[in-house]
XYZ file of C-alpha atoms in Angstrom:
297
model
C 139.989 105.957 11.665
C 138.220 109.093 12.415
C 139.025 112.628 10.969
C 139.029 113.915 14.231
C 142.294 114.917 15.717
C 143.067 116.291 19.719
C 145.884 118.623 19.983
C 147.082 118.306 23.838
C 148.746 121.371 24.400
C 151.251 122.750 27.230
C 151.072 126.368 26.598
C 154.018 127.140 28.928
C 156.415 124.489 27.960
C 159.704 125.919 27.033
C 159.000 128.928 27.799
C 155.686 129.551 25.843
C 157.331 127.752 22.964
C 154.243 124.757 23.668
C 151.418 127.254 22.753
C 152.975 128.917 19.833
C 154.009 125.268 18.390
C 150.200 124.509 18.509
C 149.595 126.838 15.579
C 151.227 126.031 12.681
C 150.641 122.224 13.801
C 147.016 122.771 13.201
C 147.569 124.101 10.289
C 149.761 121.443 8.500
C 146.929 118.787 10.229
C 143.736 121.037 8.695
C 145.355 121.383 5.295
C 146.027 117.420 5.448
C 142.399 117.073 5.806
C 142.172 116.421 9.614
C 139.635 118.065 11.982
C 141.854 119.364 15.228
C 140.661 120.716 18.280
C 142.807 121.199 21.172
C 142.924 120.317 24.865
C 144.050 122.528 27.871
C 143.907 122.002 31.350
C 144.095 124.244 34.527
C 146.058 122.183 35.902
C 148.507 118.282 35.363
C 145.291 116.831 36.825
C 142.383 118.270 35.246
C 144.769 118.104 31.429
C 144.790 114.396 32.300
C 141.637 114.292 32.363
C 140.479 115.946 29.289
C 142.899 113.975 27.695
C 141.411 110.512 28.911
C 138.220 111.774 28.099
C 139.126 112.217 24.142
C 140.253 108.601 23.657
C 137.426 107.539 25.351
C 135.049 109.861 22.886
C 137.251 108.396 19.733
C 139.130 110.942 19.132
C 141.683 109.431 15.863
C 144.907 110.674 17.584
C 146.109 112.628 20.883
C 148.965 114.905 19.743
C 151.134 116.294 22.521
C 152.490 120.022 22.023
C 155.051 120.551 24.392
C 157.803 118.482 26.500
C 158.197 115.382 27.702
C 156.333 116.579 30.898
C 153.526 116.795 28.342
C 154.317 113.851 26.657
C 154.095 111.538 29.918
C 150.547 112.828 30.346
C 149.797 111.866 27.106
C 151.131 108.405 27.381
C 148.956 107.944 30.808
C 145.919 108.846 28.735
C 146.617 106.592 25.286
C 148.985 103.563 26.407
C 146.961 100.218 26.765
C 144.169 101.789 23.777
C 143.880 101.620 20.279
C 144.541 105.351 19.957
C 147.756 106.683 18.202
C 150.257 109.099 19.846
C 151.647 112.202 17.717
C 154.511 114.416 19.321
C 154.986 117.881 18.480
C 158.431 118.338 20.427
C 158.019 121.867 21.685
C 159.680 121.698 25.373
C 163.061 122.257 27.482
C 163.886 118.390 26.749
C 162.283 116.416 24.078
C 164.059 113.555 25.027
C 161.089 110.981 24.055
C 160.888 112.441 20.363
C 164.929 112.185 19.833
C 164.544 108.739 21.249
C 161.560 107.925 18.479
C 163.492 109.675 15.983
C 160.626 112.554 15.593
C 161.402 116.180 14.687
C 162.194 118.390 17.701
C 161.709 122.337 17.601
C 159.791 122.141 14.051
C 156.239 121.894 14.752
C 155.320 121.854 11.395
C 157.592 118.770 10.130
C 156.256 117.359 12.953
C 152.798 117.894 12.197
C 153.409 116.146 8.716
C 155.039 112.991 9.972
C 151.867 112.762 12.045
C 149.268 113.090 9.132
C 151.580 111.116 6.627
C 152.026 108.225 9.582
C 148.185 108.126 10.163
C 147.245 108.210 6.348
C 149.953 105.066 6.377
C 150.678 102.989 9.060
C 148.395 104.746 11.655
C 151.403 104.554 14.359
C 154.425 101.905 15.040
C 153.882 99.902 18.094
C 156.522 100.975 20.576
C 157.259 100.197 24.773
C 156.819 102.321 27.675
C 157.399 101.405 31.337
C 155.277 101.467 34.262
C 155.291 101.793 37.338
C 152.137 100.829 39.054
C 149.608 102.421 37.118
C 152.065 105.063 36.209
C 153.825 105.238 32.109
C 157.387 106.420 31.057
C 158.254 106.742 27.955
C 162.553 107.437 28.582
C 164.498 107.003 31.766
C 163.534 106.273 35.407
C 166.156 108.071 37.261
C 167.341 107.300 40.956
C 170.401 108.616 43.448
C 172.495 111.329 42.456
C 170.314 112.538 39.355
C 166.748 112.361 41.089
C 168.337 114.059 44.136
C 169.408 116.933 42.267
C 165.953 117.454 40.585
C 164.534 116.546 44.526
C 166.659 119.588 45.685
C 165.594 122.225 42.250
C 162.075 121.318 43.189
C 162.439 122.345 46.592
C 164.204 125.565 45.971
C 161.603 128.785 44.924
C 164.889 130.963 43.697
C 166.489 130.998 41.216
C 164.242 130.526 38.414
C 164.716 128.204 35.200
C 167.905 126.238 34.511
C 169.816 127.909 36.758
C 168.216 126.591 40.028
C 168.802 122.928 38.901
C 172.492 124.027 38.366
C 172.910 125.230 41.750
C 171.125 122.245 42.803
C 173.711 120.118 41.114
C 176.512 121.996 42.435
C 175.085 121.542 46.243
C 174.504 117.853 45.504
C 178.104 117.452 44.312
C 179.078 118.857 47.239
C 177.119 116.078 49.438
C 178.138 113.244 47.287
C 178.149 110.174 48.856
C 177.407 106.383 47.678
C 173.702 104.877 47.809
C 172.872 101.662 49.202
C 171.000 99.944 46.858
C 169.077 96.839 46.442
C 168.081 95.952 43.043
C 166.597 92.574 41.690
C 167.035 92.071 37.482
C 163.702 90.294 36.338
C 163.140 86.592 38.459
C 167.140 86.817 39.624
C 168.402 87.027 43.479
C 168.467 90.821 45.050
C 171.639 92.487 45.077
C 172.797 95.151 47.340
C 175.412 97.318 45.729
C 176.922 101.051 46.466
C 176.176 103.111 43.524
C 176.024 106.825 42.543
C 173.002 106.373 40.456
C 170.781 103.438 38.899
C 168.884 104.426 35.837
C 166.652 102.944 34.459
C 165.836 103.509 30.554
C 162.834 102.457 27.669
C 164.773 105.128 26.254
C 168.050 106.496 25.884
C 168.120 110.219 27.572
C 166.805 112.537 29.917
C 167.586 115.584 30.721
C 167.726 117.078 26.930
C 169.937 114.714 25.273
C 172.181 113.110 28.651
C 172.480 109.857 26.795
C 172.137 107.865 30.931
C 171.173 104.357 28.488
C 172.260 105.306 25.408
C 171.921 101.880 24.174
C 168.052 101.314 24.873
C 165.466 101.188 21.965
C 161.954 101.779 22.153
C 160.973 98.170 20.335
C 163.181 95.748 22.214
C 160.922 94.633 24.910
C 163.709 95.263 27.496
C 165.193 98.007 29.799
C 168.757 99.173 29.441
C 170.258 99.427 33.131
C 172.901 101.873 33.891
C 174.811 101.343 37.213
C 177.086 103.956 37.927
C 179.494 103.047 40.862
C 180.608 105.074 43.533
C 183.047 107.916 42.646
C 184.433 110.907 43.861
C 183.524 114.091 43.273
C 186.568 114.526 40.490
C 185.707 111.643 38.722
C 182.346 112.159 38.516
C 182.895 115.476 37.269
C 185.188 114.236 34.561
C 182.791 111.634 33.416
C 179.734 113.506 33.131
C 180.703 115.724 30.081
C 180.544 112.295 28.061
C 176.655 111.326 28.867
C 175.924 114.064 25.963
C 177.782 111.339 23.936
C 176.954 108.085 25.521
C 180.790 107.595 25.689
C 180.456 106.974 29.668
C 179.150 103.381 29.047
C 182.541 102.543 28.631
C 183.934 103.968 31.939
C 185.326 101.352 34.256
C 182.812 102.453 36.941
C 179.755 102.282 35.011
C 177.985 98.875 34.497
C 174.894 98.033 32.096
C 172.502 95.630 32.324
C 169.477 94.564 30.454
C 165.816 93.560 32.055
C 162.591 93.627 31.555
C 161.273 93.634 35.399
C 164.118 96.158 37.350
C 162.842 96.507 41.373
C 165.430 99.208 43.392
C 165.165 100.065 46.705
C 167.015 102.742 48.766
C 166.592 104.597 52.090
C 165.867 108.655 51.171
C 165.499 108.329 47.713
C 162.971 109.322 45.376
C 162.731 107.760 41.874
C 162.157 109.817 38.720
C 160.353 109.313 35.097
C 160.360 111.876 32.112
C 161.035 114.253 34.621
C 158.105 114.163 37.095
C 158.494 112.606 40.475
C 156.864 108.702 40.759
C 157.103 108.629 44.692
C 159.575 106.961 47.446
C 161.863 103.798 46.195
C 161.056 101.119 46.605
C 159.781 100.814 42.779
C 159.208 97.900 40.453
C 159.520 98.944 37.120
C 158.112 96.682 34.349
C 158.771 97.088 30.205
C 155.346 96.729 28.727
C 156.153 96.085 24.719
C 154.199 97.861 22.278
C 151.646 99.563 24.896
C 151.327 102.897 22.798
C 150.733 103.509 18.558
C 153.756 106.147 17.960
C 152.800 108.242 15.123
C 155.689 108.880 12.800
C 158.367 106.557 14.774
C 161.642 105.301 13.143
């Protein structure tokens, strides 16, 4: 294992939070004896690329600085190679280092589970999705939940969390069941109405909206959350408990578990660790133990 460590940074995740987080994570890596230098990128794109090109020079470990937006960049770049993934949880979210059970808003604990983990075990082997050539690391999200992050994307006012709560409340107002089609590994296809299918390697998106609160990260299998159609009332009383996980039990919500989930729906775009992967239909496939997750309980 080389001394040589790549710190992938986001320097405006959460609000700037990404770039200061960088800092004292150096730091706790240099003092641990680690060489660091860090990656930027102009844009998604071109930080994808920098970060592809590390592994590929032998860098010992990518560590994303930032959110999960950051994160899932990282993954794309390290999942399939021998190279370890660190997290320094710095973002809006963090949803992929709760699910791993990594410190979130201390970069510096987080830097030492990195350098203890790669002085140990060098990384636990842990599953990520894909779609096509694209990773996730927590939920793929599709109907009511992708449509409201569909709608915040579109809109250019207001700014920050607000816009994706007016976005919610304009999507509550147009609530209506999906059509779906969904096939569960080699089984028949199903057509069922549904508010949302999600679709989780882990447990939340969203900063902590436990969607598949009972998915693991080292099970080889998706958790499948099928939330049936609802009114606008109901839905409104249920959500509150998706912070706890307590909705599972709701006599409208059904879970399943797969490793191969394919859904399909007219209008409908489907959703991974919060970036857009493109129209349904999508095949999903778990992938177990594609990534080294430095530090991972």
């Amino acid at each position: 294992m080389t001394c040589d460590i790549t710190l992938f940074v986001n320097p405006t995740a959460g609000r700037g939070r990404g770039a200061r987080a960088a800092q004292p994570a150096a730091r706790v890596l240099r003092a641990a004896g680690y060489s660091v230098r860090t990656v930027l990128g102009l844009d998604a794109a071109d930080a994808l690329r920098r970060a592809r090109e590390a592994v590929a020079d032998g860098t010992g470990a990518l560590v994303a600085v930032g959110g999960d937006g950051m994160v899932s960049l990282a993954l794309r770049a390290v999942a399939g190679t021998l190279t370890p993934l660190g997290v320094v949880a710095a973002g809006t979210g963090n949803d992929f280092a709760r699910a791993a059970g990594l410190p979130v808003g201390d970069p510096a604990a987080a830097a030492r589970v990195i350098a203890a983990s790669l002085k140990d075990d060098g990384g636990r082997p842990v599953d990520l999705g894909r779609v096509g050539d694209t990773w996730f690391g927590t939920v793929l999200a599709s109907g009511f939940d992708s449509r409201v992050n569909d709608r915040g994307n579109r809109m250019r006012f207001p700014t920050g969390r607000l816009r994706y709560d007016l976005a919610l409340l304009a999507e509550l107002a147009a609530l209506r069941p999906v059509s779906y089609r969904i096939r569960l590994d080699d089984g028949p296809e199903r057509r069922i109405p549904a508010t949302l299918i999600a679709v989780g390697n882990g447990g939340s998106y969203g900063g902590g909206m436990r969607i598949c609160g009972n998915a693991r990260l080292d099970d080889g299998l998706f958790d499948v959350t099928v939330v049936g159609p609802c009114r606008r009332s109901t839905l409104l009383a249920v959500f509150p408990k998706v912070y706890r996980g307590t909705h599972l039990g709701h006599p409208l919500v059904r879970t399943y578990r797969a490793a191969r989930v394919t859904i399909d729906a007219d209008g409908l775009t489907g959703w991974a660790d919060g970036e857009p992967l493109g129209p349904l239909p999508l095949t999903a496939e778990t992938v177990p133990g594609a990534v080294r997750l430095l530090g991972a309980r």
